[in-house]
Amino acid sequence: MTKASEQQASTGVRSRTKWDVYCPEEDLNVIMLFPSKHAANQAAAEHNAQFTPAHTAGAVVHTPSDEDPPHFTEAQREAFKENDAALEEAEEHLRTAQQKAYARLKEVGIDGGDESCMRCGCPEYVATPHHPMANCPRDFCGHSFASHHW
């Protein structure tokens, strides 16, 4: 057992192995960066079913490449970095405003928690689920999984 695997076994840390779908008929990874082999195999089955005769794609361990994260110029990377900082600041302002709104309503006897409408008290309001722990499986991406058009 290697030192890394001993440490992983002793701490209970899960593997960060990512998986791709490799299609021998196309001789390339057709879908990339799944968090589990099972998820990659499910995507492979969907890919294979699109062809007659069916392709024989399957899960393979992801090997990082220059396209992972996508290649950007230095100016493009800087623009994304500035956007990220500005949007993070805006999100922090929104979180602060939401906390103040919840506190304001609680002070007047309305305690609906995160699931209640803060603007008019509408009983039909449905909060948009936000799952901060369900992150995008791509290491170079910083959003929640739900923030994508999959």
Short mmCIF file of the C-alpha atoms (twelve columns), coordinates in Angstrom:
data_MODEL
# 
_entry.id   MODEL 
# 
loop_
_atom_site.group_PDB 
_atom_site.id 
_atom_site.type_symbol 
_atom_site.label_atom_id 
_atom_site.label_alt_id 
_atom_site.label_comp_id 
_atom_site.label_asym_id 
_atom_site.label_seq_id 
_atom_site.Cartn_x 
_atom_site.Cartn_y 
_atom_site.Cartn_z 
_atom_site.pdbx_PDB_model_num 
ATOM 1   C CA . MET A 1   0.000   0.000  0.000   1 
ATOM 2   C CA . THR A 2   1.383   3.411  -0.955  1 
ATOM 3   C CA . LYS A 3   1.699   6.249  1.528   1 
ATOM 4   C CA . ALA A 4   -1.151  8.146  -0.218  1 
ATOM 5   C CA . SER A 5   -3.482  5.135  -0.128  1 
ATOM 6   C CA . GLU A 6   -2.572  4.477  3.524   1 
ATOM 7   C CA . GLN A 7   -3.424  8.089  4.372   1 
ATOM 8   C CA . GLN A 8   -6.643  7.888  2.366   1 
ATOM 9   C CA . ALA A 9   -7.653  4.648  4.115   1 
ATOM 10  C CA . SER A 10  -6.873  6.070  7.564   1 
ATOM 11  C CA . THR A 11  -8.717  9.352  7.029   1 
ATOM 12  C CA . GLY A 12  -11.673 7.954  5.093   1 
ATOM 13  C CA . VAL A 13  -11.136 10.480 2.281   1 
ATOM 14  C CA . ARG A 14  -12.882 9.451  -0.921  1 
ATOM 15  C CA . SER A 15  -11.019 9.173  -4.180  1 
ATOM 16  C CA . ARG A 16  -11.110 12.224 -6.451  1 
ATOM 17  C CA . THR A 17  -10.882 9.986  -9.513  1 
ATOM 18  C CA . LYS A 18  -12.942 11.303 -12.396 1 
ATOM 19  C CA . TRP A 19  -14.286 9.218  -15.261 1 
ATOM 20  C CA . ASP A 20  -14.758 9.748  -18.989 1 
ATOM 21  C CA . VAL A 21  -16.736 7.876  -21.640 1 
ATOM 22  C CA . TYR A 22  -14.417 6.495  -24.331 1 
ATOM 23  C CA . CYS A 23  -15.929 5.359  -27.629 1 
ATOM 24  C CA . PRO A 24  -13.681 3.025  -29.679 1 
ATOM 25  C CA . GLU A 25  -15.772 3.635  -32.794 1 
ATOM 26  C CA . GLU A 26  -15.006 7.366  -32.580 1 
ATOM 27  C CA . ASP A 27  -11.561 6.806  -31.041 1 
ATOM 28  C CA . LEU A 28  -12.035 9.560  -28.459 1 
ATOM 29  C CA . ASN A 29  -13.536 10.441 -25.110 1 
ATOM 30  C CA . VAL A 30  -17.018 11.511 -26.149 1 
ATOM 31  C CA . ILE A 31  -18.179 12.724 -22.705 1 
ATOM 32  C CA . MET A 32  -15.847 13.784 -19.911 1 
ATOM 33  C CA . LEU A 33  -15.532 14.245 -16.170 1 
ATOM 34  C CA . PHE A 34  -18.035 12.120 -14.301 1 
ATOM 35  C CA . PRO A 35  -17.748 11.798 -10.509 1 
ATOM 36  C CA . SER A 36  -18.206 7.997  -10.559 1 
ATOM 37  C CA . LYS A 37  -17.656 5.027  -12.835 1 
ATOM 38  C CA . HIS A 38  -21.357 4.211  -12.535 1 
ATOM 39  C CA . ALA A 39  -22.376 7.664  -13.839 1 
ATOM 40  C CA . ALA A 40  -19.922 7.347  -16.745 1 
ATOM 41  C CA . ASN A 41  -21.268 3.895  -17.625 1 
ATOM 42  C CA . GLN A 42  -24.836 5.240  -17.633 1 
ATOM 43  C CA . ALA A 43  -23.780 8.017  -20.021 1 
ATOM 44  C CA . ALA A 44  -21.947 5.444  -22.163 1 
ATOM 45  C CA . ALA A 45  -25.121 3.358  -22.425 1 
ATOM 46  C CA . GLU A 46  -27.058 6.430  -23.564 1 
ATOM 47  C CA . HIS A 47  -24.348 7.256  -26.102 1 
ATOM 48  C CA . ASN A 48  -24.272 3.674  -27.432 1 
ATOM 49  C CA . ALA A 49  -28.055 3.575  -27.853 1 
ATOM 50  C CA . GLN A 50  -27.917 6.517  -30.287 1 
ATOM 51  C CA . PHE A 51  -26.258 4.399  -32.993 1 
ATOM 52  C CA . THR A 52  -27.245 1.453  -35.181 1 
ATOM 53  C CA . PRO A 53  -25.369 -0.746 -34.800 1 
ATOM 54  C CA . ALA A 54  -24.770 0.357  -31.215 1 
ATOM 55  C CA . HIS A 55  -21.374 1.769  -30.285 1 
ATOM 56  C CA . THR A 56  -19.363 0.059  -27.549 1 
ATOM 57  C CA . ALA A 57  -18.360 3.074  -25.429 1 
ATOM 58  C CA . GLY A 58  -17.507 2.544  -21.778 1 
ATOM 59  C CA . ALA A 59  -16.095 4.250  -18.692 1 
ATOM 60  C CA . VAL A 60  -12.369 5.024  -18.497 1 
ATOM 61  C CA . VAL A 61  -10.363 6.898  -15.874 1 
ATOM 62  C CA . HIS A 62  -10.111 10.575 -16.799 1 
ATOM 63  C CA . THR A 63  -6.678  11.759 -17.885 1 
ATOM 64  C CA . PRO A 64  -6.275  15.557 -17.623 1 
ATOM 65  C CA . SER A 65  -5.288  17.341 -20.818 1 
ATOM 66  C CA . ASP A 66  -4.532  20.854 -22.009 1 
ATOM 67  C CA . GLU A 67  -8.256  21.274 -22.724 1 
ATOM 68  C CA . ASP A 68  -9.069  20.527 -19.101 1 
ATOM 69  C CA . PRO A 69  -9.665  23.342 -18.115 1 
ATOM 70  C CA . PRO A 70  -10.352 24.815 -21.509 1 
ATOM 71  C CA . HIS A 71  -7.507  26.800 -23.026 1 
ATOM 72  C CA . PHE A 72  -7.914  30.551 -22.640 1 
ATOM 73  C CA . THR A 73  -5.602  33.434 -23.360 1 
ATOM 74  C CA . GLU A 74  -4.181  35.345 -20.395 1 
ATOM 75  C CA . ALA A 75  -6.593  38.238 -21.117 1 
ATOM 76  C CA . GLN A 76  -9.546  35.812 -21.144 1 
ATOM 77  C CA . ARG A 77  -8.416  34.213 -17.856 1 
ATOM 78  C CA . GLU A 78  -8.111  37.681 -16.296 1 
ATOM 79  C CA . ALA A 79  -11.600 38.629 -17.509 1 
ATOM 80  C CA . PHE A 80  -13.051 35.466 -15.923 1 
ATOM 81  C CA . LYS A 81  -11.138 36.167 -12.713 1 
ATOM 82  C CA . GLU A 82  -12.537 39.716 -12.545 1 
ATOM 83  C CA . ASN A 83  -16.047 38.464 -13.317 1 
ATOM 84  C CA . ASP A 84  -15.759 35.832 -10.592 1 
ATOM 85  C CA . ALA A 85  -14.706 38.438 -8.015  1 
ATOM 86  C CA . ALA A 86  -17.500 40.849 -8.994  1 
ATOM 87  C CA . LEU A 87  -20.156 38.133 -8.966  1 
ATOM 88  C CA . GLU A 88  -18.931 36.753 -5.632  1 
ATOM 89  C CA . GLU A 89  -19.237 40.256 -4.174  1 
ATOM 90  C CA . ALA A 90  -22.787 40.570 -5.558  1 
ATOM 91  C CA . GLU A 91  -23.703 37.153 -4.140  1 
ATOM 92  C CA . GLU A 92  -22.375 38.195 -0.729  1 
ATOM 93  C CA . HIS A 93  -24.562 41.329 -0.853  1 
ATOM 94  C CA . LEU A 94  -27.558 39.149 -1.779  1 
ATOM 95  C CA . ARG A 95  -26.848 36.727 1.103   1 
ATOM 96  C CA . THR A 96  -26.622 39.667 3.513   1 
ATOM 97  C CA . ALA A 97  -29.895 41.154 2.205   1 
ATOM 98  C CA . GLN A 98  -31.632 37.770 2.525   1 
ATOM 99  C CA . GLN A 99  -30.420 37.343 6.113   1 
ATOM 100 C CA . LYS A 100 -31.696 40.818 6.983   1 
ATOM 101 C CA . ALA A 101 -35.045 40.089 5.276   1 
ATOM 102 C CA . TYR A 102 -35.499 36.841 7.232   1 
ATOM 103 C CA . ALA A 103 -34.613 38.624 10.482  1 
ATOM 104 C CA . ARG A 104 -37.015 41.507 9.701   1 
ATOM 105 C CA . LEU A 105 -39.904 39.087 9.092   1 
ATOM 106 C CA . LYS A 106 -39.051 37.023 12.163  1 
ATOM 107 C CA . GLU A 107 -39.180 40.193 14.290  1 
ATOM 108 C CA . VAL A 108 -42.808 40.737 13.232  1 
ATOM 109 C CA . GLY A 109 -43.842 37.132 13.848  1 
ATOM 110 C CA . ILE A 110 -43.362 35.551 10.424  1 
ATOM 111 C CA . ASP A 111 -40.963 32.635 10.585  1 
ATOM 112 C CA . GLY A 112 -41.231 30.763 7.303   1 
ATOM 113 C CA . GLY A 113 -37.501 30.062 7.076   1 
ATOM 114 C CA . ASP A 114 -35.699 29.851 3.768   1 
ATOM 115 C CA . GLU A 115 -38.786 28.471 2.008   1 
ATOM 116 C CA . SER A 116 -41.064 31.490 2.471   1 
ATOM 117 C CA . CYS A 117 -41.611 34.463 0.188   1 
ATOM 118 C CA . MET A 118 -39.786 37.486 1.612   1 
ATOM 119 C CA . ARG A 119 -41.506 40.063 -0.636  1 
ATOM 120 C CA . CYS A 120 -45.258 39.574 -0.186  1 
ATOM 121 C CA . GLY A 121 -45.827 36.410 1.850   1 
ATOM 122 C CA . CYS A 122 -47.389 34.558 -1.105  1 
ATOM 123 C CA . PRO A 123 -48.476 31.088 0.089   1 
ATOM 124 C CA . GLU A 124 -47.816 29.601 -3.372  1 
ATOM 125 C CA . TYR A 125 -44.142 30.601 -3.368  1 
ATOM 126 C CA . VAL A 126 -41.723 27.785 -4.122  1 
ATOM 127 C CA . ALA A 127 -38.069 28.395 -3.344  1 
ATOM 128 C CA . THR A 128 -35.612 27.498 -6.081  1 
ATOM 129 C CA . PRO A 129 -33.498 24.680 -4.723  1 
ATOM 130 C CA . HIS A 130 -29.872 25.590 -4.276  1 
ATOM 131 C CA . HIS A 131 -27.465 22.804 -3.511  1 
ATOM 132 C CA . PRO A 132 -24.056 24.309 -2.711  1 
ATOM 133 C CA . MET A 133 -22.618 20.867 -1.955  1 
ATOM 134 C CA . ALA A 134 -23.605 19.488 -5.368  1 
ATOM 135 C CA . ASN A 135 -20.702 21.004 -7.244  1 
ATOM 136 C CA . CYS A 136 -19.969 20.650 -10.923 1 
ATOM 137 C CA . PRO A 137 -17.853 17.520 -11.451 1 
ATOM 138 C CA . ARG A 138 -15.296 19.449 -13.518 1 
ATOM 139 C CA . ASP A 139 -12.354 20.471 -11.317 1 
ATOM 140 C CA . PHE A 140 -11.840 23.775 -13.132 1 
ATOM 141 C CA . CYS A 141 -15.466 24.885 -12.660 1 
ATOM 142 C CA . GLY A 142 -16.632 26.574 -9.467  1 
ATOM 143 C CA . HIS A 143 -20.430 26.480 -9.777  1 
ATOM 144 C CA . SER A 144 -23.060 24.266 -8.284  1 
ATOM 145 C CA . PHE A 145 -24.171 21.347 -10.439 1 
ATOM 146 C CA . ALA A 146 -27.615 22.963 -10.837 1 
ATOM 147 C CA . SER A 147 -26.073 26.057 -12.462 1 
ATOM 148 C CA . HIS A 148 -25.531 24.318 -15.787 1 
ATOM 149 C CA . HIS A 149 -27.613 23.494 -18.843 1 
ATOM 150 C CA . TRP A 150 -26.895 19.743 -18.932 1 
# 
